Amino acid sequence: DTAVSQTPKYLVTQMGNDKSIKCEQNLGHDTMYWYKQDSKKFLKIMFSYNNKELIINETVPNRFSPKSPDKAHLNLHINSLELGDSAVYFCASSGEGGTEAFFGQGTRLTVV
Amino acid sequence: QQQVKQSPQSLIVQKGGIPIINCAYENTAFDYFPWYQQFPGKGPALLIAIRPDVSEKKEGRFTISFNKSAKQFSLHIMDSQPGDSATYFCAAIIGGSNYKLTFGKGTLLTVNP
């Protein structure tokens, strides 16, 4: 069983469109995250949710809106997509203390 | 402000060599230092981690050396294999009070056969 799964794996879309990425974890973790990996492989946290509550929002444009319907799911909705949003987006989860994060396989978003 | 600095950016070694990847941090509140391994097309996966009260931790062929006074830590891969070719990230976190992993910029390791 996949511990952290996100869909879709690839997403190609035009500028201005709205898209969503879904994430689910079956590890029983309380904390979930969205990370962005740019073309230079740099990993940067975007959001963190603990028990469905937002605890980290790293100055991400408000076109990005995370939603956590329950502690096993954290979805990312992106409005008015821009070329600069092209990247790989990783969902992750961690248990108590947040010291060990488990990552999903990533969603490669390409905005054309 | 980059709180975790990682070097080198890329590294090529021959099979059996011992690649060393170095990281330095600034925030003394960090109390947990994991290393992640990422293969192409996959998410990062936790490889090994250390707390600052320990100077060295070994798991299989992977060893972390930690120098608290210098605020530096490094990953050594013994007897490296072509299958170790991947991108390696060091990271730091303030466990328990802050759920934010701060990553270094990554090192692309290539192990030639």
Short mmCIF file of N, CA and C in Angstrom, two decimals, chain A residues 5-92:
data_model
loop_
_atom_site.label_atom_id
_atom_site.label_comp_id
_atom_site.label_asym_id
_atom_site.label_seq_id
_atom_site.Cartn_x
_atom_site.Cartn_y
_atom_site.Cartn_z
N SER A 5 -0.04 9.15 -1.24
CA SER A 5 -0.32 9.10 -2.67
C SER A 5 -0.92 10.42 -3.12
N GLN A 6 -0.49 10.88 -4.26
CA GLN A 6 -1.01 12.12 -4.80
C GLN A 6 -1.36 11.93 -6.26
N THR A 7 -2.37 12.62 -6.69
CA THR A 7 -2.82 12.53 -8.07
C THR A 7 -3.18 13.91 -8.57
N PRO A 8 -2.93 14.19 -9.86
CA PRO A 8 -2.29 13.28 -10.82
C PRO A 8 -0.77 13.32 -10.70
N LYS A 9 -0.09 12.45 -11.41
CA LYS A 9 1.37 12.46 -11.42
C LYS A 9 1.89 13.53 -12.38
N TYR A 10 1.18 13.73 -13.47
CA TYR A 10 1.54 14.76 -14.43
C TYR A 10 0.32 15.63 -14.70
N LEU A 11 0.58 16.92 -14.88
CA LEU A 11 -0.50 17.87 -15.15
C LEU A 11 0.04 18.92 -16.09
N VAL A 12 -0.51 18.98 -17.29
CA VAL A 12 -0.13 20.00 -18.27
C VAL A 12 -1.36 20.85 -18.52
N THR A 13 -1.21 22.15 -18.38
CA THR A 13 -2.37 23.02 -18.48
C THR A 13 -1.96 24.38 -19.02
N GLN A 14 -2.93 25.13 -19.46
CA GLN A 14 -2.64 26.45 -20.02
C GLN A 14 -2.67 27.52 -18.94
N MET A 15 -1.95 28.58 -19.21
CA MET A 15 -1.96 29.76 -18.32
C MET A 15 -3.39 30.21 -18.09
N GLY A 16 -3.66 30.60 -16.87
CA GLY A 16 -4.98 31.12 -16.54
C GLY A 16 -5.96 30.09 -16.04
N ASN A 17 -5.65 28.82 -16.28
CA ASN A 17 -6.55 27.76 -15.82
C ASN A 17 -6.46 27.57 -14.31
N ASP A 18 -7.46 26.87 -13.76
CA ASP A 18 -7.48 26.47 -12.36
C ASP A 18 -7.33 24.95 -12.30
N LYS A 19 -6.47 24.49 -11.38
CA LYS A 19 -6.26 23.04 -11.28
C LYS A 19 -6.13 22.63 -9.82
N SER A 20 -6.37 21.36 -9.57
CA SER A 20 -6.23 20.81 -8.22
C SER A 20 -5.34 19.58 -8.21
N ILE A 21 -4.62 19.42 -7.13
CA ILE A 21 -3.83 18.21 -6.89
C ILE A 21 -4.34 17.61 -5.57
N LYS A 22 -4.54 16.29 -5.60
CA LYS A 22 -5.08 15.63 -4.42
C LYS A 22 -4.01 14.81 -3.72
N CYS A 23 -4.11 14.71 -2.41
CA CYS A 23 -3.15 13.94 -1.63
C CYS A 23 -3.86 13.20 -0.51
N GLU A 24 -3.44 11.96 -0.32
CA GLU A 24 -4.01 11.13 0.75
C GLU A 24 -2.88 10.36 1.42
N GLN A 25 -2.94 10.24 2.74
CA GLN A 25 -1.94 9.43 3.44
C GLN A 25 -2.66 8.40 4.32
N ASN A 26 -2.08 7.20 4.37
CA ASN A 26 -2.68 6.13 5.17
C ASN A 26 -1.78 5.73 6.32
N LEU A 27 -0.95 6.68 6.77
CA LEU A 27 0.00 6.41 7.85
C LEU A 27 -0.55 6.79 9.22
N GLY A 28 -1.71 7.39 9.25
CA GLY A 28 -2.28 7.83 10.51
C GLY A 28 -1.61 9.07 11.08
N HIS A 29 -0.88 9.79 10.24
CA HIS A 29 -0.19 11.00 10.69
C HIS A 29 -1.16 12.15 10.88
N ASP A 30 -0.77 13.05 11.80
CA ASP A 30 -1.60 14.22 12.05
C ASP A 30 -1.22 15.42 11.19
N THR A 31 -0.01 15.42 10.65
CA THR A 31 0.49 16.59 9.94
C THR A 31 0.75 16.27 8.48
N MET A 32 0.28 17.15 7.62
CA MET A 32 0.50 17.01 6.18
C MET A 32 1.04 18.31 5.63
N TYR A 33 1.76 18.19 4.50
CA TYR A 33 2.48 19.33 3.93
C TYR A 33 2.33 19.36 2.41
N TRP A 34 2.56 20.54 1.87
CA TRP A 34 2.84 20.69 0.45
C TRP A 34 4.21 21.35 0.31
N TYR A 35 5.06 20.71 -0.51
CA TYR A 35 6.36 21.25 -0.85
C TYR A 35 6.40 21.50 -2.36
N LYS A 36 7.18 22.51 -2.73
CA LYS A 36 7.41 22.79 -4.15
C LYS A 36 8.88 22.55 -4.46
N GLN A 37 9.13 21.79 -5.54
CA GLN A 37 10.51 21.58 -5.99
C GLN A 37 10.68 22.25 -7.34
N ASP A 38 11.57 23.22 -7.40
CA ASP A 38 11.74 23.97 -8.65
C ASP A 38 12.68 23.24 -9.60
N SER A 39 12.96 23.88 -10.72
CA SER A 39 13.77 23.23 -11.76
C SER A 39 15.19 22.94 -11.30
N LYS A 40 15.64 23.64 -10.28
CA LYS A 40 16.98 23.39 -9.73
C LYS A 40 16.95 22.40 -8.57
N LYS A 41 15.83 21.75 -8.40
CA LYS A 41 15.65 20.71 -7.38
C LYS A 41 15.50 21.25 -5.96
N PHE A 42 15.41 22.58 -5.80
CA PHE A 42 15.28 23.12 -4.47
C PHE A 42 13.90 22.83 -3.90
N LEU A 43 13.86 22.27 -2.69
CA LEU A 43 12.62 21.90 -2.03
C LEU A 43 12.24 22.98 -1.02
N LYS A 44 11.02 23.53 -1.17
CA LYS A 44 10.60 24.57 -0.25
C LYS A 44 9.20 24.29 0.24
N ILE A 45 9.01 24.42 1.54
CA ILE A 45 7.68 24.16 2.09
C ILE A 45 6.72 25.28 1.67
N MET A 46 5.50 24.88 1.38
CA MET A 46 4.47 25.85 1.05
C MET A 46 3.48 25.96 2.20
N PHE A 47 2.93 24.82 2.58
CA PHE A 47 1.90 24.78 3.62
C PHE A 47 2.11 23.57 4.51
N SER A 48 1.59 23.71 5.74
CA SER A 48 1.54 22.58 6.64
C SER A 48 0.22 22.62 7.40
N TYR A 49 -0.40 21.45 7.50
CA TYR A 49 -1.65 21.32 8.25
C TYR A 49 -1.44 20.29 9.35
N ASN A 50 -1.93 20.62 10.53
CA ASN A 50 -1.91 19.67 11.64
C ASN A 50 -3.34 19.46 12.11
N ASN A 51 -3.82 18.23 12.00
CA ASN A 51 -5.21 17.94 12.36
C ASN A 51 -6.20 18.90 11.72
N LYS A 52 -6.03 19.08 10.44
CA LYS A 52 -6.89 19.90 9.59
C LYS A 52 -6.73 21.40 9.79
N GLU A 53 -5.81 21.81 10.66
CA GLU A 53 -5.61 23.24 10.87
C GLU A 53 -4.32 23.71 10.23
N LEU A 54 -4.37 24.85 9.55
CA LEU A 54 -3.19 25.41 8.90
C LEU A 54 -2.21 25.89 9.96
N ILE A 55 -0.96 25.40 9.91
CA ILE A 55 0.05 25.85 10.87
C ILE A 55 1.23 26.54 10.20
N ILE A 56 1.45 26.28 8.93
CA ILE A 56 2.51 26.97 8.21
C ILE A 56 1.95 27.43 6.87
N ASN A 57 2.18 28.71 6.56
CA ASN A 57 1.86 29.25 5.24
C ASN A 57 3.06 30.11 4.87
N GLU A 58 3.88 29.58 3.97
CA GLU A 58 5.15 30.25 3.68
C GLU A 58 5.03 31.26 2.55
N THR A 59 4.41 32.35 2.81
CA THR A 59 4.30 33.46 1.84
C THR A 59 4.06 32.97 0.42
N VAL A 60 3.11 32.10 0.31
CA VAL A 60 2.71 31.57 -0.99
C VAL A 60 1.62 32.48 -1.55
N PRO A 61 1.65 32.77 -2.87
CA PRO A 61 0.57 33.60 -3.44
C PRO A 61 -0.80 33.04 -3.09
N ASN A 62 -1.76 33.91 -2.87
CA ASN A 62 -3.08 33.41 -2.46
C ASN A 62 -3.85 32.77 -3.60
N ARG A 63 -3.20 32.64 -4.77
CA ARG A 63 -3.78 31.79 -5.83
C ARG A 63 -3.71 30.32 -5.44
N PHE A 64 -2.84 30.02 -4.47
CA PHE A 64 -2.70 28.65 -3.98
C PHE A 64 -3.55 28.50 -2.73
N SER A 65 -4.47 27.56 -2.75
CA SER A 65 -5.30 27.37 -1.57
C SER A 65 -5.35 25.89 -1.21
N PRO A 66 -4.77 25.56 -0.05
CA PRO A 66 -4.85 24.18 0.43
C PRO A 66 -6.19 23.95 1.12
N LYS A 67 -6.62 22.69 1.06
CA LYS A 67 -7.85 22.33 1.78
C LYS A 67 -7.66 20.95 2.39
N SER A 68 -8.00 20.84 3.67
CA SER A 68 -7.85 19.56 4.36
C SER A 68 -9.20 19.12 4.88
N PRO A 69 -9.90 18.26 4.14
CA PRO A 69 -11.23 17.82 4.58
C PRO A 69 -11.17 16.93 5.82
N ASP A 70 -10.07 16.21 5.98
CA ASP A 70 -9.83 15.41 7.18
C ASP A 70 -8.33 15.22 7.29
N LYS A 71 -7.87 14.64 8.39
CA LYS A 71 -6.42 14.65 8.60
C LYS A 71 -5.67 13.69 7.67
N ALA A 72 -6.38 12.88 6.92
CA ALA A 72 -5.73 11.98 5.97
C ALA A 72 -5.62 12.58 4.57
N HIS A 73 -6.23 13.72 4.36
CA HIS A 73 -6.26 14.32 3.03
C HIS A 73 -5.85 15.78 3.07
N LEU A 74 -5.04 16.18 2.09
CA LEU A 74 -4.68 17.58 1.93
C LEU A 74 -4.58 17.85 0.44
N ASN A 75 -5.49 18.65 -0.05
CA ASN A 75 -5.54 18.97 -1.47
C ASN A 75 -5.00 20.37 -1.71
N LEU A 76 -4.54 20.60 -2.93
CA LEU A 76 -3.99 21.90 -3.29
C LEU A 76 -4.70 22.40 -4.53
N HIS A 77 -5.34 23.54 -4.40
CA HIS A 77 -6.02 24.13 -5.54
C HIS A 77 -5.25 25.38 -5.97
N ILE A 78 -5.05 25.49 -7.28
CA ILE A 78 -4.29 26.62 -7.79
C ILE A 78 -5.15 27.37 -8.81
N ASN A 79 -5.38 28.63 -8.55
CA ASN A 79 -6.16 29.47 -9.47
C ASN A 79 -5.25 30.23 -10.42
N SER A 80 -5.78 30.56 -11.56
CA SER A 80 -5.10 31.46 -12.52
C SER A 80 -3.63 31.08 -12.69
N LEU A 81 -3.40 29.88 -13.14
CA LEU A 81 -2.04 29.35 -13.24
C LEU A 81 -1.15 30.24 -14.10
N GLU A 82 0.10 30.38 -13.63
CA GLU A 82 1.11 31.18 -14.33
C GLU A 82 2.27 30.27 -14.75
N LEU A 83 3.05 30.76 -15.73
CA LEU A 83 4.19 29.97 -16.20
C LEU A 83 5.13 29.60 -15.05
N GLY A 84 5.32 30.54 -14.13
CA GLY A 84 6.23 30.33 -13.01
C GLY A 84 5.77 29.29 -12.00
N ASP A 85 4.53 28.84 -12.15
CA ASP A 85 4.02 27.79 -11.25
C ASP A 85 4.50 26.41 -11.68
N SER A 86 5.11 26.32 -12.85
CA SER A 86 5.61 25.03 -13.32
C SER A 86 6.68 24.52 -12.36
N ALA A 87 6.48 23.34 -11.85
CA ALA A 87 7.36 22.75 -10.84
C ALA A 87 6.84 21.36 -10.52
N VAL A 88 7.56 20.69 -9.62
CA VAL A 88 7.04 19.43 -9.08
C VAL A 88 6.53 19.73 -7.67
N TYR A 89 5.31 19.33 -7.40
CA TYR A 89 4.69 19.58 -6.10
C TYR A 89 4.61 18.26 -5.34
N PHE A 90 5.14 18.28 -4.13
CA PHE A 90 5.15 17.07 -3.31
C PHE A 90 4.25 17.25 -2.10
N CYS A 91 3.46 16.25 -1.87
CA CYS A 91 2.70 16.15 -0.63
C CYS A 91 3.52 15.29 0.33
N ALA A 92 3.44 15.57 1.61
CA ALA A 92 4.16 14.78 2.61
C ALA A 92 3.34 14.72 3.88
#
